[in-house]
GROMACS .gro file of C-alpha atoms in nm:
model
  281
    1MET     CA    1   7.708   7.469   4.069
    2SER     CA    2   7.752   7.655   4.400
    3ALA     CA    3   8.060   7.664   4.588
    4THR     CA    4   8.077   7.475   4.943
    5LEU     CA    5   8.258   7.669   5.168
    6SER     CA    6   8.453   7.480   5.437
    7PRO     CA    7   8.388   7.566   5.781
    8ALA     CA    8   8.676   7.782   5.925
    9ARG     CA    9   8.899   7.616   6.127
   10PRO     CA   10   8.949   7.748   6.499
   11ARG     CA   11   9.238   7.995   6.527
   12ARG     CA   12   9.475   7.815   6.763
   13GLY     CA   13   9.690   8.011   7.033
   14ARG     CA   14   9.502   8.273   7.178
   15PRO     CA   15   9.444   8.072   7.506
   16TYR     CA   16   9.809   8.079   7.559
   17GLY     CA   17   9.839   8.453   7.414
   18SER     CA   18   9.602   8.525   7.671
   19TRP     CA   19   9.722   8.378   7.965
   20LEU     CA   20  10.061   8.455   7.880
   21ARG     CA   21   9.949   8.850   7.856
   22GLY     CA   22   9.756   8.802   8.200
   23ILE     CA   23  10.040   8.660   8.386
   24ALA     CA   24  10.268   8.966   8.234
   25ILE     CA   25  10.039   9.188   8.346
   26THR     CA   26  10.005   9.011   8.705
   27ALA     CA   27  10.410   9.052   8.751
   28VAL     CA   28  10.413   9.372   8.648
   29THR     CA   29  10.121   9.478   8.872
   30LEU     CA   30  10.294   9.296   9.173
   31VAL     CA   31  10.633   9.476   9.102
   32PHE     CA   32  10.489   9.776   9.139
   33ALA     CA   33  10.240   9.699   9.387
   34LEU     CA   34  10.443   9.559   9.613
   35PRO     CA   35  10.621   9.844   9.803
   36LEU     CA   36  10.319  10.017   9.828
   37VAL     CA   37  10.178   9.747  10.000
   38TRP     CA   38  10.493   9.680  10.234
   39MET     CA   39  10.468  10.055  10.305
   40PHE     CA   40  10.125  10.030  10.388
   41VAL     CA   41  10.142   9.727  10.600
   42ALA     CA   42  10.457   9.860  10.783
   43ALA     CA   43  10.282  10.185  10.908
   44PHE     CA   44  10.080   9.946  11.153
   45LYS     CA   45  10.358   9.791  11.284
   46THR     CA   46  10.597   9.895  11.546
   47ASN     CA   47  10.987   9.937  11.494
   48VAL     CA   48  11.062   9.606  11.620
   49GLN     CA   49  10.818   9.444  11.399
   50VAL     CA   50  10.950   9.604  11.090
   51THR     CA   51  11.273   9.502  11.123
   52ASP     CA   52  11.180   9.157  11.216
   53PRO     CA   53  11.192   8.962  10.865
   54SER     CA   54  10.978   8.689  11.018
   55ILE     CA   55  10.688   8.899  11.103
   56GLY     CA   56  10.477   8.915  10.751
   57LEU     CA   57  10.111   9.012  10.740
   58TRP     CA   58  10.010   8.816  11.078
   59PHE     CA   59  10.035   9.094  11.322
   60THR     CA   60   9.872   9.294  11.558
   61PRO     CA   61   9.818   9.603  11.393
   62THR     CA   62   9.873   9.964  11.608
   63LEU     CA   63   9.774  10.310  11.520
   64ASP     CA   64  10.051  10.438  11.757
   65ASN     CA   65  10.274  10.543  11.461
   66PHE     CA   66   9.982  10.744  11.308
   67ARG     CA   67   9.853  10.876  11.599
   68ALA     CA   68  10.248  11.012  11.696
   69VAL     CA   69  10.300  11.171  11.327
   70VAL     CA   70   9.951  11.352  11.359
   71GLU     CA   71  10.013  11.474  11.712
   72ALA     CA   72  10.378  11.593  11.623
   73GLY     CA   73  10.181  11.799  11.376
   74GLN     CA   74  10.489  11.858  11.132
   75ILE     CA   75  10.354  11.651  10.870
   76VAL     CA   76   9.998  11.812  10.870
   77ARG     CA   77  10.162  12.159  10.845
   78SER     CA   78  10.421  11.978  10.540
   79MET     CA   79  10.123  11.847  10.386
   80GLY     CA   80   9.968  12.212  10.354
   81ASN     CA   81  10.260  12.353  10.262
   82SER     CA   82  10.316  12.101   9.972
   83LEU     CA   83   9.939  12.164   9.851
   84LEU     CA   84   9.988  12.531   9.867
   85VAL     CA   85  10.311  12.519   9.666
   86GLY     CA   86  10.202  12.238   9.409
   87VAL     CA   87   9.832  12.409   9.338
   88VAL     CA   88  10.029  12.746   9.303
   89SER     CA   89  10.294  12.646   9.089
   90THR     CA   90  10.113  12.437   8.863
   91ALA     CA   91   9.813  12.656   8.802
   92LEU     CA   92  10.107  12.929   8.719
   93SER     CA   93  10.291  12.686   8.511
   94ALA     CA   94   9.950  12.615   8.301
   95VAL     CA   95   9.900  12.996   8.261
   96ILE     CA   96  10.250  13.032   8.105
   97ALA     CA   97  10.299  12.698   7.937
   98VAL     CA   98   9.960  12.621   7.766
   99PRO     CA   99   9.945  12.942   7.558
  100ALA     CA  100  10.288  12.903   7.465
  101ALA     CA  101  10.272  12.520   7.375
  102TRP     CA  102   9.983  12.638   7.117
  103ALA     CA  103  10.193  12.940   6.929
  104VAL     CA  104  10.466  12.672   6.943
  105GLY     CA  105  10.299  12.414   6.768
  106ARG     CA  106  10.036  12.594   6.582
  107PHE     CA  107  10.312  12.839   6.403
  108SER     CA  108  10.593  12.563   6.408
  109LEU     CA  109  10.812  12.793   6.646
  110HIS     CA  110  11.130  12.508   6.601
  111ARG     CA  111  11.377  12.713   6.755
  112THR     CA  112  11.170  12.768   7.059
  113GLY     CA  113  11.095  12.422   7.069
  114SER     CA  114  11.487  12.364   7.099
  115VAL     CA  115  11.510  12.604   7.400
  116ILE     CA  116  11.241  12.422   7.562
  117LEU     CA  117  11.408  12.075   7.549
  118VAL     CA  118  11.727  12.252   7.679
  119ALA     CA  119  11.545  12.354   7.956
  120ARG     CA  120  11.398  12.010   8.033
  121ILE     CA  121  11.764  11.828   8.001
  122VAL     CA  122  11.967  12.060   8.231
  123PRO     CA  123  12.011  11.929   8.554
  124ALA     CA  124  11.837  12.127   8.814
  125ILE     CA  125  12.101  12.078   9.078
  126SER     CA  126  12.364  12.272   8.843
  127LEU     CA  127  12.136  12.579   8.927
  128LEU     CA  128  12.075  12.556   9.298
  129VAL     CA  129  12.422  12.723   9.418
  130PRO     CA  130  12.342  13.063   9.175
  131TRP     CA  131  11.997  13.005   9.254
  132TYR     CA  132  12.057  13.044   9.659
  133TYR     CA  133  12.291  13.326   9.587
  134LEU     CA  134  12.033  13.492   9.418
  135PHE     CA  135  11.736  13.422   9.599
  136ALA     CA  136  11.933  13.477   9.929
  137ARG     CA  137  12.043  13.841   9.825
  138MET     CA  138  11.672  13.908   9.750
  139GLY     CA  139  11.572  13.775  10.094
  140LEU     CA  140  11.361  13.540   9.930
  141VAL     CA  141  11.522  13.203  10.097
  142GLY     CA  142  11.259  13.005  10.310
  143SER     CA  143  10.936  13.161  10.165
  144TYR     CA  144  10.665  12.990   9.938
  145THR     CA  145  10.776  13.255   9.654
  146VAL     CA  146  11.125  13.076   9.583
  147LEU     CA  147  10.963  12.734   9.601
  148ILE     CA  148  10.688  12.817   9.365
  149LEU     CA  149  10.951  13.000   9.132
  150SER     CA  150  11.228  12.670   9.167
  151HIS     CA  151  10.936  12.438   9.093
  152MET     CA  152  10.784  12.623   8.803
  153PHE     CA  153  11.130  12.603   8.639
  154VAL     CA  154  11.067  12.231   8.566
  155SER     CA  155  10.650  12.252   8.579
  156VAL     CA  156  10.660  12.502   8.266
  157PRO     CA  157  10.910  12.290   8.023
  158LEU     CA  158  10.711  11.980   8.127
  159ILE     CA  159  10.369  12.116   8.088
  160MET     CA  160  10.499  12.295   7.751
  161TRP     CA  161  10.673  11.993   7.617
  162ILE     CA  162  10.346  11.778   7.650
  163MET     CA  163  10.104  12.046   7.470
  164ILE     CA  164  10.297  12.112   7.211
  165SER     CA  165  10.268  11.771   7.004
  166PHE     CA  166   9.903  11.828   7.146
  167PHE     CA  167   9.773  12.147   6.973
  168ALA     CA  168  10.005  12.050   6.651
  169GLY     CA  169   9.769  11.737   6.636
  170LEU     CA  170   9.458  11.944   6.629
  171PRO     CA  171   9.308  12.017   6.275
  172VAL     CA  172   9.382  12.380   6.189
  173GLU     CA  173   9.058  12.429   6.008
  174LEU     CA  174   8.864  12.484   6.302
  175GLU     CA  175   9.077  12.770   6.391
  176GLU     CA  176   9.055  12.942   6.062
  177ALA     CA  177   8.662  12.850   6.011
  178ALA     CA  178   8.689  13.054   6.382
  179ARG     CA  179   8.871  13.332   6.223
  180THR     CA  180   8.664  13.363   5.944
  181ASP     CA  181   8.383  13.427   6.187
  182GLY     CA  182   8.565  13.733   6.296
  183LEU     CA  183   8.736  13.572   6.628
  184SER     CA  184   9.100  13.698   6.648
  185ALA     CA  185   9.436  13.441   6.664
  186PHE     CA  186   9.374  13.452   7.074
  187GLY     CA  187   9.004  13.394   7.050
  188ALA     CA  188   9.019  13.092   6.816
  189PHE     CA  189   9.277  12.963   7.064
  190TRP     CA  190   9.056  13.044   7.388
  191ARG     CA  191   8.775  12.928   7.243
  192ILE     CA  192   8.845  12.637   6.999
  193SER     CA  193   9.160  12.508   7.093
  194LEU     CA  194   9.195  12.500   7.439
  195PRO     CA  195   8.862  12.333   7.488
  196LEU     CA  196   8.983  12.049   7.269
  197ALA     CA  197   9.308  12.045   7.452
  198ALA     CA  198   9.144  12.005   7.812
  199PRO     CA  199   9.274  11.631   7.829
  200GLY     CA  200   9.633  11.706   7.765
  201THR     CA  201   9.627  12.002   8.006
  202ALA     CA  202   9.477  11.802   8.280
  203THR     CA  203   9.742  11.545   8.190
  204ALA     CA  204  10.042  11.799   8.208
  205SER     CA  205   9.859  11.963   8.514
  206LEU     CA  206   9.881  11.621   8.730
  207LEU     CA  207  10.222  11.535   8.634
  208ALA     CA  208  10.357  11.879   8.715
  209PHE     CA  209  10.137  11.865   9.034
  210VAL     CA  210  10.307  11.512   9.136
  211PHE     CA  211  10.654  11.633   9.019
  212SER     CA  212  10.607  11.931   9.298
  213TRP     CA  213  10.429  11.710   9.550
  214ASN     CA  214  10.763  11.495   9.565
  215ASN     CA  215  11.034  11.694   9.535
  216PHE     CA  216  11.321  11.686   9.774
  217MET     CA  217  11.587  11.854   9.615
  218PHE     CA  218  11.459  12.234   9.602
  219ALA     CA  219  11.270  12.198   9.929
  220LEU     CA  220  11.618  12.096  10.112
  221VAL     CA  221  11.779  12.384   9.993
  222PHE     CA  222  11.520  12.677  10.010
  223SER     CA  223  11.270  12.592  10.252
  224ASP     CA  224  11.295  12.632  10.628
  225ASP     CA  225  11.098  12.498  10.917
  226ARG     CA  226  10.790  12.725  10.835
  227THR     CA  227  10.820  12.642  10.495
  228GLN     CA  228  10.881  12.280  10.487
  229THR     CA  229  10.749  12.027  10.284
  230VAL     CA  230  10.662  11.633  10.287
  231PRO     CA  231  10.969  11.531  10.136
  232VAL     CA  232  11.214  11.705  10.394
  233THR     CA  233  10.990  11.594  10.679
  234LEU     CA  234  11.002  11.252  10.564
  235PHE     CA  235  11.380  11.269  10.559
  236ASN     CA  236  11.351  11.391  10.954
  237PHE     CA  237  11.242  11.047  11.025
  238ILE     CA  238  11.615  10.930  10.950
  239SER     CA  239  11.874  11.016  11.170
  240TYR     CA  240  12.249  10.924  11.202
  241ALA     CA  241  12.179  10.667  11.513
  242SER     CA  242  11.885  10.523  11.421
  243THR     CA  243  11.574  10.526  11.178
  244ASP     CA  244  11.181  10.561  11.279
  245TRP     CA  245  11.065  10.308  11.046
  246GLY     CA  246  10.706  10.320  11.167
  247GLY     CA  247  10.654  10.675  11.183
  248LEU     CA  248  10.833  10.703  10.856
  249MET     CA  249  10.614  10.461  10.681
  250ALA     CA  250  10.297  10.622  10.853
  251ALA     CA  251  10.391  10.950  10.740
  252ALA     CA  252  10.478  10.831  10.378
  253SER     CA  253  10.134  10.665  10.353
  254LEU     CA  254   9.950  10.967  10.476
  255ILE     CA  255  10.136  11.195  10.213
  256THR     CA  256  10.062  10.901   9.942
  257VAL     CA  257   9.666  10.979   9.968
  258PRO     CA  258   9.684  11.303   9.808
  259VAL     CA  259   9.841  11.201   9.475
  260VAL     CA  260   9.644  10.890   9.466
  261LEU     CA  261   9.292  11.063   9.515
  262ALA     CA  262   9.442  11.329   9.240
  263ALA     CA  263   9.516  11.016   9.012
  264VAL     CA  264   9.183  10.852   9.072
  265LEU     CA  265   8.944  11.139   9.016
  266GLY     CA  266   9.157  11.249   8.713
  267GLN     CA  267   9.201  10.925   8.558
  268LYS     CA  268   8.960  10.970   8.259
  269TYR     CA  269   9.176  11.283   8.156
  270LEU     CA  270   9.473  11.117   8.223
  271VAL     CA  271   9.412  10.820   8.012
  272ALA     CA  272   9.269  11.044   7.711
  273GLY     CA  273   9.529  11.279   7.756
  274LEU     CA  274   9.800  11.004   7.727
  275THR     CA  275   9.612  10.846   7.432
  276SER     CA  276   9.592  11.113   7.261
  277GLY     CA  277   9.944  11.254   7.318
  278ALA     CA  278  10.066  10.887   7.153
  279THR     CA  279   9.826  10.951   6.868
  280LYS     CA  280   9.873  11.270   6.763
  281GLY     CA  281  10.132  11.530   6.652
   0.00000   0.00000   0.00000
């Protein structure tokens, strides 16, 4: 006798689940995107139009805000300063933190990992007074050096903390095979582990660069007119008596472009690094 198979019943509830998931994704996207959209739209308005709630998306756009910001020259110089400080501090932090993270993750240096965690949770503002006293005695206040060093205080633990789990999740057999072929421990790291950890390194470096680009506190205390970065320049649009909302939104739109471009260009590595970091280690 041959058993007759009853036709499978269609599973119900999927369309509703898809709709709910789509609505949730749309709602979250709108929550995060609307402030950026408002900032970009306000950059093309006059100060009167920005503060008038009756004027929405229907207005005559103007480029006067962008023209005034660029002609003033400070925002362009500040973007160059932020780019210099961000790239140099991120590169130096990666050079220090990535090999250190490999050593901690591969040789189970738990005490060192605990020290890194302490460095991550210590409020940086608590160090501003001793830092300022020390750097002032060394004559470094107002220089690029003090900005790079202060940003590295946060970037090094950040990159190292992300990369520890990344290296811990890599198969140790690959390095052992390389050691058998005659490579040293550092040679196995350089030729085997480091290329495999490229997505994680790109992710950690991008996050460190974004921190450096957006950092306001260190730049406000340690920079001067020559080394001023973009967050401090944005703060200058706000005065006691009034606020140049049009210029502020135009400058904010300009300084957002480099970070967005970095995120778009590194999206492949960013997604791969975050995904691997969530599943390994």
